[in-house]
PDB file of C-alpha atoms in Angstrom:
ATOM      1  CA  MET A  26     145.485 115.442  70.441  1.00 85.00           C
ATOM      2  CA  HIS A  27     143.199 114.738  73.391  1.00 96.00           C
ATOM      3  CA  THR A  28     143.468 113.100  76.794  1.00 97.00           C
ATOM      4  CA  ASP A  29     140.619 111.481  78.737  1.00 98.00           C
ATOM      5  CA  ILE A  30     140.405 111.942  82.497  1.00 98.00           C
ATOM      6  CA  LEU A  31     138.193 110.443  85.233  1.00 98.00           C
ATOM      7  CA  LEU A  32     137.488 112.684  88.228  1.00 98.00           C
ATOM      8  CA  ASN A  33     136.006 111.840  91.622  1.00 97.00           C
ATOM      9  CA  VAL A  34     133.148 114.118  92.662  1.00 97.00           C
ATOM     10  CA  LYS A  35     130.409 113.898  95.244  1.00 94.00           C
ATOM     11  CA  GLY A  36     128.128 111.106  94.030  1.00 94.00           C
ATOM     12  CA  GLY A  37     130.351 109.413  91.468  1.00 97.00           C
ATOM     13  CA  ILE A  38     132.858 109.748  88.660  1.00 98.00           C
ATOM     14  CA  VAL A  39     132.911 112.525  86.059  1.00 99.00           C
ATOM     15  CA  PHE A  40     134.372 111.889  82.611  1.00 99.00           C
ATOM     16  CA  ALA A  41     136.389 114.738  81.096  1.00 99.00           C
ATOM     17  CA  ARG A  42     138.458 115.253  77.958  1.00 99.00           C
ATOM     18  CA  ARG A  43     141.229 117.774  77.325  1.00 98.00           C
ATOM     19  CA  TRP A  44     142.247 118.873  73.818  1.00 98.00           C
ATOM     20  CA  GLN A  45     145.779 120.222  73.546  1.00 95.00           C
ATOM     21  CA  PRO A  46     146.685 122.381  70.522  1.00 93.00           C
ATOM     22  CA  ALA A  47     149.874 121.701  68.601  1.00 87.00           C
ATOM     23  CA  VAL A  48     150.927 125.316  69.159  1.00 84.00           C
ATOM     24  CA  THR A  49     150.002 126.890  72.503  1.00 82.00           C
ATOM     25  CA  SER A  50     149.664 130.637  73.022  1.00 80.00           C
ATOM     26  CA  SER A  51     147.953 130.376  76.421  1.00 80.00           C
ATOM     27  CA  THR A  52     147.845 127.775  79.180  1.00 84.00           C
ATOM     28  CA  ALA A  53     144.453 128.923  80.502  1.00 92.00           C
ATOM     29  CA  PRO A  54     141.893 126.444  79.129  1.00 97.00           C
ATOM     30  CA  LEU A  55     138.459 127.097  77.695  1.00 98.00           C
ATOM     31  CA  VAL A  56     136.017 124.857  79.596  1.00 99.00           C
ATOM     32  CA  LEU A  57     132.855 123.743  77.769  1.00 99.00           C
ATOM     33  CA  LEU A  58     129.547 123.191  79.597  1.00 99.00           C
ATOM     34  CA  HIS A  59     126.937 121.152  77.717  1.00 99.00           C
ATOM     35  CA  ASP A  60     123.166 121.549  77.404  1.00 99.00           C
ATOM     36  CA  SER A  61     120.291 119.699  79.107  1.00 98.00           C
ATOM     37  CA  LEU A  62     120.370 116.672  76.793  1.00 98.00           C
ATOM     38  CA  GLY A  63     124.028 116.964  75.852  1.00 98.00           C
ATOM     39  CA  CYS A  64     127.309 115.322  76.723  1.00 99.00           C
ATOM     40  CA  MET A  65     130.981 115.606  75.888  1.00 98.00           C
ATOM     41  CA  ASP A  66     130.698 113.488  72.729  1.00 98.00           C
ATOM     42  CA  LEU A  67     127.974 115.715  71.278  1.00 98.00           C
ATOM     43  CA  TRP A  68     130.430 118.590  70.950  1.00 99.00           C
ATOM     44  CA  ARG A  69     131.902 116.430  68.151  1.00 98.00           C
ATOM     45  CA  ASP A  70     134.868 118.177  66.482  1.00 97.00           C
ATOM     46  CA  PHE A  71     134.059 121.647  67.848  1.00 98.00           C
ATOM     47  CA  PRO A  72     136.481 121.461  70.831  1.00 98.00           C
ATOM     48  CA  ALA A  73     139.388 120.446  68.592  1.00 98.00           C
ATOM     49  CA  THR A  74     138.561 123.345  66.258  1.00 97.00           C
ATOM     50  CA  LEU A  75     138.537 125.807  69.156  1.00 97.00           C
ATOM     51  CA  ALA A  76     141.810 124.475  70.572  1.00 96.00           C
ATOM     52  CA  ARG A  77     143.493 124.852  67.196  1.00 95.00           C
ATOM     53  CA  GLN A  78     142.113 128.333  66.463  1.00 94.00           C
ATOM     54  CA  LEU A  79     142.672 129.742  69.947  1.00 95.00           C
ATOM     55  CA  GLY A  80     146.000 128.070  70.649  1.00 94.00           C
ATOM     56  CA  ARG A  81     144.832 127.099  74.125  1.00 96.00           C
ATOM     57  CA  PRO A  82     143.663 123.862  75.782  1.00 97.00           C
ATOM     58  CA  VAL A  83     139.950 123.075  75.643  1.00 98.00           C
ATOM     59  CA  VAL A  84     138.237 120.926  78.270  1.00 99.00           C
ATOM     60  CA  ALA A  85     134.768 119.368  78.166  1.00 99.00           C
ATOM     61  CA  TYR A  86     133.128 117.071  80.690  1.00 99.00           C
ATOM     62  CA  ASP A  87     129.938 115.102  81.186  1.00 99.00           C
ATOM     63  CA  ARG A  88     127.926 116.358  84.133  1.00 99.00           C
ATOM     64  CA  LEU A  89     127.081 113.680  86.673  1.00 98.00           C
ATOM     65  CA  GLY A  90     124.201 111.649  85.219  1.00 98.00           C
ATOM     66  CA  PHE A  91     125.139 112.332  81.580  1.00 99.00           C
ATOM     67  CA  GLY A  92     127.195 110.654  78.876  1.00 98.00           C
ATOM     68  CA  ARG A  93     130.124 108.662  80.264  1.00 98.00           C
ATOM     69  CA  SER A  94     129.855 109.969  83.826  1.00 99.00           C
ATOM     70  CA  SER A  95     128.259 108.064  86.707  1.00 98.00           C
ATOM     71  CA  PRO A  96     124.459 107.905  86.902  1.00 98.00           C
ATOM     72  CA  ARG A  97     122.401 109.930  89.351  1.00 95.00           C
ATOM     73  CA  GLU A  98     119.357 108.466  91.032  1.00 86.00           C
ATOM     74  CA  GLN A  99     117.428 111.596  91.916  1.00 89.00           C
ATOM     75  CA  VAL A 100     116.215 114.208  89.448  1.00 88.00           C
ATOM     76  CA  PRO A 101     118.096 117.473  90.147  1.00 92.00           C
ATOM     77  CA  ALA A 102     116.578 120.039  92.470  1.00 94.00           C
ATOM     78  CA  ALA A 103     115.331 123.400  91.211  1.00 96.00           C
ATOM     79  CA  ASP A 104     118.682 125.002  92.129  1.00 97.00           C
ATOM     80  CA  PHE A 105     120.684 122.619  89.909  1.00 98.00           C
ATOM     81  CA  ILE A 106     122.265 125.491  87.938  1.00 98.00           C
ATOM     82  CA  ARG A 107     123.710 126.993  91.105  1.00 98.00           C
ATOM     83  CA  GLU A 108     124.710 123.508  92.309  1.00 98.00           C
ATOM     84  CA  GLU A 109     126.763 122.825  89.175  1.00 98.00           C
ATOM     85  CA  ALA A 110     128.397 126.252  89.269  1.00 98.00           C
ATOM     86  CA  GLU A 111     129.192 126.279  92.987  1.00 98.00           C
ATOM     87  CA  GLU A 112     129.715 122.630  93.918  1.00 97.00           C
ATOM     88  CA  PHE A 113     130.674 120.470  90.939  1.00 98.00           C
ATOM     89  CA  LEU A 114     132.603 122.778  88.607  1.00 98.00           C
ATOM     90  CA  PRO A 115     135.110 123.961  91.261  1.00 98.00           C
ATOM     91  CA  VAL A 116     135.914 120.340  92.167  1.00 98.00           C
ATOM     92  CA  ILE A 117     136.380 119.459  88.495  1.00 98.00           C
ATOM     93  CA  LEU A 118     138.647 122.445  87.886  1.00 98.00           C
ATOM     94  CA  SER A 119     140.694 121.555  90.954  1.00 98.00           C
ATOM     95  CA  GLY A 120     140.968 117.924  89.855  1.00 98.00           C
ATOM     96  CA  LEU A 121     142.275 119.055  86.477  1.00 97.00           C
ATOM     97  CA  GLY A 122     144.771 121.433  88.066  1.00 97.00           C
ATOM     98  CA  ILE A 123     143.129 124.476  86.472  1.00 97.00           C
ATOM     99  CA  ALA A 124     143.674 127.898  88.041  1.00 97.00           C
ATOM    100  CA  ASP A 125     142.606 130.571  85.531  1.00 97.00           C
ATOM    101  CA  PHE A 126     140.075 129.627  82.866  1.00 98.00           C
ATOM    102  CA  ALA A 127     137.419 130.803  80.424  1.00 98.00           C
ATOM    103  CA  LEU A 128     133.988 129.231  80.005  1.00 99.00           C
ATOM    104  CA  PHE A 129     131.855 128.342  76.980  1.00 99.00           C
ATOM    105  CA  GLY A 130     128.355 127.195  77.849  1.00 99.00           C
ATOM    106  CA  HIS A 131     125.572 126.050  75.535  1.00 99.00           C
ATOM    107  CA  SER A 132     121.906 126.383  76.568  1.00 99.00           C
ATOM    108  CA  VAL A 133     121.638 125.633  80.300  1.00 99.00           C
ATOM    109  CA  GLY A 134     125.409 125.223  80.189  1.00 99.00           C
ATOM    110  CA  GLY A 135     125.528 128.912  79.288  1.00 99.00           C
ATOM    111  CA  ALA A 136     123.485 129.770  82.367  1.00 99.00           C
ATOM    112  CA  MET A 137     125.826 127.613  84.451  1.00 99.00           C
ATOM    113  CA  ALA A 138     128.845 129.356  82.935  1.00 99.00           C
ATOM    114  CA  LEU A 139     127.493 132.791  83.846  1.00 99.00           C
ATOM    115  CA  VAL A 140     126.656 131.759  87.411  1.00 99.00           C
ATOM    116  CA  ALA A 141     130.083 130.143  87.758  1.00 99.00           C
ATOM    117  CA  ALA A 142     131.743 133.322  86.494  1.00 99.00           C
ATOM    118  CA  SER A 143     129.796 135.354  89.041  1.00 99.00           C
ATOM    119  CA  ARG A 144     131.380 133.242  91.799  1.00 98.00           C
ATOM    120  CA  ALA A 145     134.903 132.848  90.395  1.00 98.00           C
ATOM    121  CA  GLY A 146     136.146 136.432  90.476  1.00 95.00           C
ATOM    122  CA  ASP A 147     139.352 137.074  88.546  1.00 95.00           C
ATOM    123  CA  ARG A 148     139.952 133.367  87.911  1.00 97.00           C
ATOM    124  CA  CYS A 149     137.339 133.391  85.131  1.00 98.00           C
ATOM    125  CA  THR A 150     138.644 135.677  82.431  1.00 97.00           C
ATOM    126  CA  ALA A 151     135.879 135.357  79.813  1.00 98.00           C
ATOM    127  CA  VAL A 152     132.525 133.702  79.153  1.00 99.00           C
ATOM    128  CA  VAL A 153     130.969 132.642  75.867  1.00 99.00           C
ATOM    129  CA  SER A 154     127.230 132.229  76.390  1.00 99.00           C
ATOM    130  CA  GLU A 155     125.556 130.355  73.525  1.00 99.00           C
ATOM    131  CA  SER A 156     121.751 130.018  73.492  1.00 99.00           C
ATOM    132  CA  ALA A 157     121.640 130.464  77.281  1.00 99.00           C
ATOM    133  CA  GLN A 158     118.279 130.744  78.990  1.00 98.00           C
ATOM    134  CA  ALA A 159     118.031 133.775  81.260  1.00 99.00           C
ATOM    135  CA  PHE A 160     114.585 133.020  82.707  1.00 98.00           C
ATOM    136  CA  VAL A 161     111.596 130.826  81.859  1.00 98.00           C
ATOM    137  CA  GLU A 162     109.440 132.265  79.081  1.00 98.00           C
ATOM    138  CA  GLY A 163     106.506 130.853  77.162  1.00 97.00           C
ATOM    139  CA  ARG A 164     108.682 129.763  74.250  1.00 97.00           C
ATOM    140  CA  THR A 165     110.890 127.799  76.657  1.00 98.00           C
ATOM    141  CA  VAL A 166     107.967 125.893  78.151  1.00 98.00           C
ATOM    142  CA  ALA A 167     106.345 125.232  74.756  1.00 98.00           C
ATOM    143  CA  GLY A 168     109.611 123.987  73.262  1.00 98.00           C
ATOM    144  CA  ILE A 169     110.255 121.587  76.139  1.00 98.00           C
ATOM    145  CA  GLN A 170     106.676 120.295  76.102  1.00 98.00           C
ATOM    146  CA  GLU A 171     106.944 119.643  72.368  1.00 98.00           C
ATOM    147  CA  ALA A 172     110.273 117.867  72.814  1.00 97.00           C
ATOM    148  CA  ARG A 173     108.859 115.727  75.631  1.00 97.00           C
ATOM    149  CA  GLU A 174     106.111 114.534  73.319  1.00 97.00           C
ATOM    150  CA  ARG A 175     108.589 113.904  70.506  1.00 97.00           C
ATOM    151  CA  PHE A 176     110.763 111.724  72.730  1.00 97.00           C
ATOM    152  CA  GLN A 177     107.811 109.414  73.335  1.00 96.00           C
ATOM    153  CA  GLU A 178     108.586 108.033  69.871  1.00 97.00           C
ATOM    154  CA  PRO A 179     110.973 105.061  70.220  1.00 96.00           C
ATOM    155  CA  GLU A 180     113.265 106.202  67.409  1.00 96.00           C
ATOM    156  CA  GLU A 181     113.622 109.647  69.003  1.00 96.00           C
ATOM    157  CA  PHE A 182     114.334 108.192  72.432  1.00 98.00           C
ATOM    158  CA  ASP A 183     116.945 105.922  70.868  1.00 97.00           C
ATOM    159  CA  ARG A 184     118.877 109.075  69.930  1.00 95.00           C
ATOM    160  CA  LEU A 185     119.213 109.865  73.629  1.00 97.00           C
ATOM    161  CA  ARG A 186     120.142 106.285  74.440  1.00 98.00           C
ATOM    162  CA  LYS A 187     122.952 106.430  71.874  1.00 98.00           C
ATOM    163  CA  TRP A 188     124.725 109.105  73.918  1.00 98.00           C
ATOM    164  CA  HIS A 189     123.571 108.382  77.471  1.00 99.00           C
ATOM    165  CA  GLY A 190     122.951 104.619  77.471  1.00 98.00           C
ATOM    166  CA  SER A 191     120.910 103.415  80.434  1.00 98.00           C
ATOM    167  CA  LYS A 192     120.851 106.980  81.804  1.00 98.00           C
ATOM    168  CA  ALA A 193     118.722 108.269  78.898  1.00 98.00           C
ATOM    169  CA  ARG A 194     115.414 108.206  80.783  1.00 98.00           C
ATOM    170  CA  TRP A 195     116.945 110.083  83.708  1.00 98.00           C
ATOM    171  CA  VAL A 196     118.420 112.692  81.339  1.00 98.00           C
ATOM    172  CA  LEU A 197     115.021 113.362  79.765  1.00 98.00           C
ATOM    173  CA  ASP A 198     113.188 113.414  83.103  1.00 97.00           C
ATOM    174  CA  ALA A 199     115.817 115.697  84.636  1.00 97.00           C
ATOM    175  CA  TRP A 200     115.277 118.217  81.850  1.00 98.00           C
ATOM    176  CA  THR A 201     111.498 118.178  81.601  1.00 98.00           C
ATOM    177  CA  GLY A 202     110.855 117.548  85.287  1.00 96.00           C
ATOM    178  CA  VAL A 203     112.737 120.624  86.462  1.00 97.00           C
ATOM    179  CA  TRP A 204     112.033 123.104  83.656  1.00 98.00           C
ATOM    180  CA  LEU A 205     108.292 122.383  83.596  1.00 98.00           C
ATOM    181  CA  SER A 206     107.880 122.390  87.380  1.00 97.00           C
ATOM    182  CA  PRO A 207     106.041 125.229  89.152  1.00 96.00           C
ATOM    183  CA  GLU A 208     109.025 125.606  91.510  1.00 96.00           C
ATOM    184  CA  PHE A 209     111.282 126.558  88.601  1.00 98.00           C
ATOM    185  CA  ALA A 210     108.905 128.976  86.862  1.00 97.00           C
ATOM    186  CA  SER A 211     110.290 132.024  88.667  1.00 97.00           C
ATOM    187  CA  TRP A 212     113.974 131.199  88.089  1.00 98.00           C
ATOM    188  CA  SER A 213     116.078 133.994  86.576  1.00 98.00           C
ATOM    189  CA  LEU A 214     119.752 134.669  85.924  1.00 98.00           C
ATOM    190  CA  GLU A 215     119.297 138.372  86.581  1.00 98.00           C
ATOM    191  CA  PRO A 216     120.439 138.433  90.251  1.00 98.00           C
ATOM    192  CA  ASP A 217     123.752 136.750  89.351  1.00 99.00           C
ATOM    193  CA  LEU A 218     124.652 138.783  86.275  1.00 99.00           C
ATOM    194  CA  PRO A 219     125.990 141.990  87.899  1.00 99.00           C
ATOM    195  CA  LEU A 220     128.681 139.856  89.562  1.00 98.00           C
ATOM    196  CA  VAL A 221     129.944 138.666  86.158  1.00 99.00           C
ATOM    197  CA  ARG A 222     132.732 141.186  85.641  1.00 98.00           C
ATOM    198  CA  CYS A 223     134.762 139.413  82.970  1.00 98.00           C
ATOM    199  CA  PRO A 224     134.047 140.048  79.257  1.00 98.00           C
ATOM    200  CA  VAL A 225     131.078 138.089  77.894  1.00 99.00           C
ATOM    201  CA  LEU A 226     130.378 137.014  74.307  1.00 99.00           C
ATOM    202  CA  VAL A 227     126.670 136.254  73.840  1.00 99.00           C
ATOM    203  CA  ILE A 228     125.565 134.193  70.819  1.00 99.00           C
ATOM    204  CA  HIS A 229     121.908 133.392  70.118  1.00 99.00           C
ATOM    205  CA  GLY A 230     119.971 132.009  67.169  1.00 99.00           C
ATOM    206  CA  GLU A 231     117.119 134.207  65.993  1.00 98.00           C
ATOM    207  CA  GLU A 232     114.952 131.099  65.494  1.00 98.00           C
ATOM    208  CA  ASP A 233     115.903 129.439  68.809  1.00 98.00           C
ATOM    209  CA  GLU A 234     112.970 127.195  69.693  1.00 97.00           C
ATOM    210  CA  TYR A 235     113.655 127.418  73.449  1.00 98.00           C
ATOM    211  CA  GLY A 236     114.113 131.138  73.947  1.00 97.00           C
ATOM    212  CA  SER A 237     113.697 134.518  72.291  1.00 98.00           C
ATOM    213  CA  VAL A 238     116.264 137.285  71.862  1.00 98.00           C
ATOM    214  CA  ARG A 239     115.039 138.625  75.196  1.00 98.00           C
ATOM    215  CA  PHE A 240     117.497 136.180  76.766  1.00 99.00           C
ATOM    216  CA  PRO A 241     120.712 137.559  75.241  1.00 99.00           C
ATOM    217  CA  GLU A 242     119.402 141.102  75.621  1.00 99.00           C
ATOM    218  CA  LEU A 243     118.869 140.619  79.349  1.00 99.00           C
ATOM    219  CA  ILE A 244     122.297 139.011  79.770  1.00 99.00           C
ATOM    220  CA  CYS A 245     124.073 141.850  77.984  1.00 99.00           C
ATOM    221  CA  ARG A 246     122.102 144.491  79.839  1.00 98.00           C
ATOM    222  CA  HIS A 247     122.836 143.160  83.329  1.00 99.00           C
ATOM    223  CA  VAL A 248     126.342 141.668  83.321  1.00 99.00           C
ATOM    224  CA  GLY A 249     128.846 143.682  85.314  1.00 98.00           C
ATOM    225  CA  GLY A 250     131.525 143.715  82.618  1.00 97.00           C
ATOM    226  CA  PRO A 251     131.725 144.332  78.858  1.00 98.00           C
ATOM    227  CA  ALA A 252     129.376 142.286  76.681  1.00 98.00           C
ATOM    228  CA  GLU A 253     129.248 141.606  72.958  1.00 98.00           C
ATOM    229  CA  MET A 254     126.044 140.184  71.414  1.00 99.00           C
ATOM    230  CA  HIS A 255     125.555 138.365  68.107  1.00 99.00           C
ATOM    231  CA  ILE A 256     122.090 137.260  66.930  1.00 99.00           C
ATOM    232  CA  LEU A 257     122.409 134.715  64.117  1.00 99.00           C
ATOM    233  CA  SER A 258     119.693 135.039  61.476  1.00 98.00           C
ATOM    234  CA  GLY A 259     117.913 131.824  60.510  1.00 98.00           C
ATOM    235  CA  CYS A 260     119.657 129.870  63.258  1.00 99.00           C
ATOM    236  CA  GLY A 261     118.056 127.702  65.935  1.00 98.00           C
ATOM    237  CA  HIS A 262     119.118 126.491  69.358  1.00 98.00           C
ATOM    238  CA  VAL A 263     122.496 124.930  68.479  1.00 99.00           C
ATOM    239  CA  PRO A 264     124.567 127.547  66.629  1.00 99.00           C
ATOM    240  CA  HIS A 265     127.860 125.655  67.033  1.00 98.00           C
ATOM    241  CA  ARG A 266     126.313 122.799  65.040  1.00 98.00           C
ATOM    242  CA  GLU A 267     124.124 124.836  62.656  1.00 98.00           C
ATOM    243  CA  ARG A 268     126.690 127.587  61.976  1.00 98.00           C
ATOM    244  CA  PRO A 269     129.995 126.051  63.143  1.00 97.00           C
ATOM    245  CA  ASP A 270     132.287 128.282  61.094  1.00 97.00           C
ATOM    246  CA  ILE A 271     130.506 131.454  62.184  1.00 98.00           C
ATOM    247  CA  VAL A 272     130.534 130.510  65.867  1.00 98.00           C
ATOM    248  CA  ALA A 273     134.163 129.374  65.812  1.00 97.00           C
ATOM    249  CA  GLY A 274     135.072 132.617  64.055  1.00 97.00           C
ATOM    250  CA  LEU A 275     133.252 134.752  66.625  1.00 98.00           C
ATOM    251  CA  VAL A 276     135.035 132.962  69.452  1.00 98.00           C
ATOM    252  CA  ALA A 277     138.421 133.203  67.727  1.00 96.00           C
ATOM    253  CA  ARG A 278     137.971 136.966  67.209  1.00 95.00           C
ATOM    254  CA  PHE A 279     136.747 137.599  70.762  1.00 96.00           C
ATOM    255  CA  SER A 280     139.696 139.572  72.112  1.00 87.00           C
ATOM    256  CA  PRO A 281     139.793 138.108  75.657  1.00 91.00           C
ATOM    257  CA  LEU A 282     140.289 134.673  74.090  1.00 90.00           C
ATOM    258  CA  SER A 283     142.511 135.675  71.179  1.00 82.00           C
ATOM    259  CA  GLY A 284     144.764 138.095  73.032  1.00 61.00           C
ATOM    260  CA  GLY A 285     147.099 135.508  74.477  1.00 43.00           C
ATOM    261  CA  TRP A 286     146.371 136.079  78.165  1.00 38.00           C
ATOM    262  CA  SER A 287     147.359 133.135  80.382  1.00 36.00           C
TER     263      SER A 287
END
């Protein structure tokens, strides 16, 4: 069972969805943060699976400018990861009446989850970081450049339009414009990681086209709390879609999420 919610934030309306399990073992929700081209709908049935397996509510939302949320006119600034973690996510959590929570972030959503956890203190009790970038490496730049060229093909761009409608061009420009800019080249998660003191589960595909295993290694090495790393052989950038059973199983067995804290 799910419920759709509209939330007022600075600059517009954010669309969110909450999945409620039939049997609840914890009231603290797992909040999902999507990737650079993603949206709530692209999680597909994964949130419902997590809610059922964990026995806790799962929440996903479209960042402003994505999916069913309001459009944004300006391409995000180079500090957009910090902005989401410090400015938008707290307002969304407050609007949903969420006190304690855990975070699951995919790709840049993983980076946002880790930065948010570094600011949230004891309120954030666990983070699942899936395919998160930790800095900008050559593979990241090459992968984004290749994708930018691919989306010049009308049929490829139509895939974005299916999920983002008239916002599709902004979504693509927001991704490529920031990540390929000279101002963003020196960005790194490293300064924020020691402040992440909750347990962290790090999942990364060995064949991830946007980042090497140096990313999860750096995250695990520098977080301030316990970290558990899983590198999935033969897997690319979207493990929850490429290896859904494995990822769901790892999350379900991750003790901070399966232990029934609330």
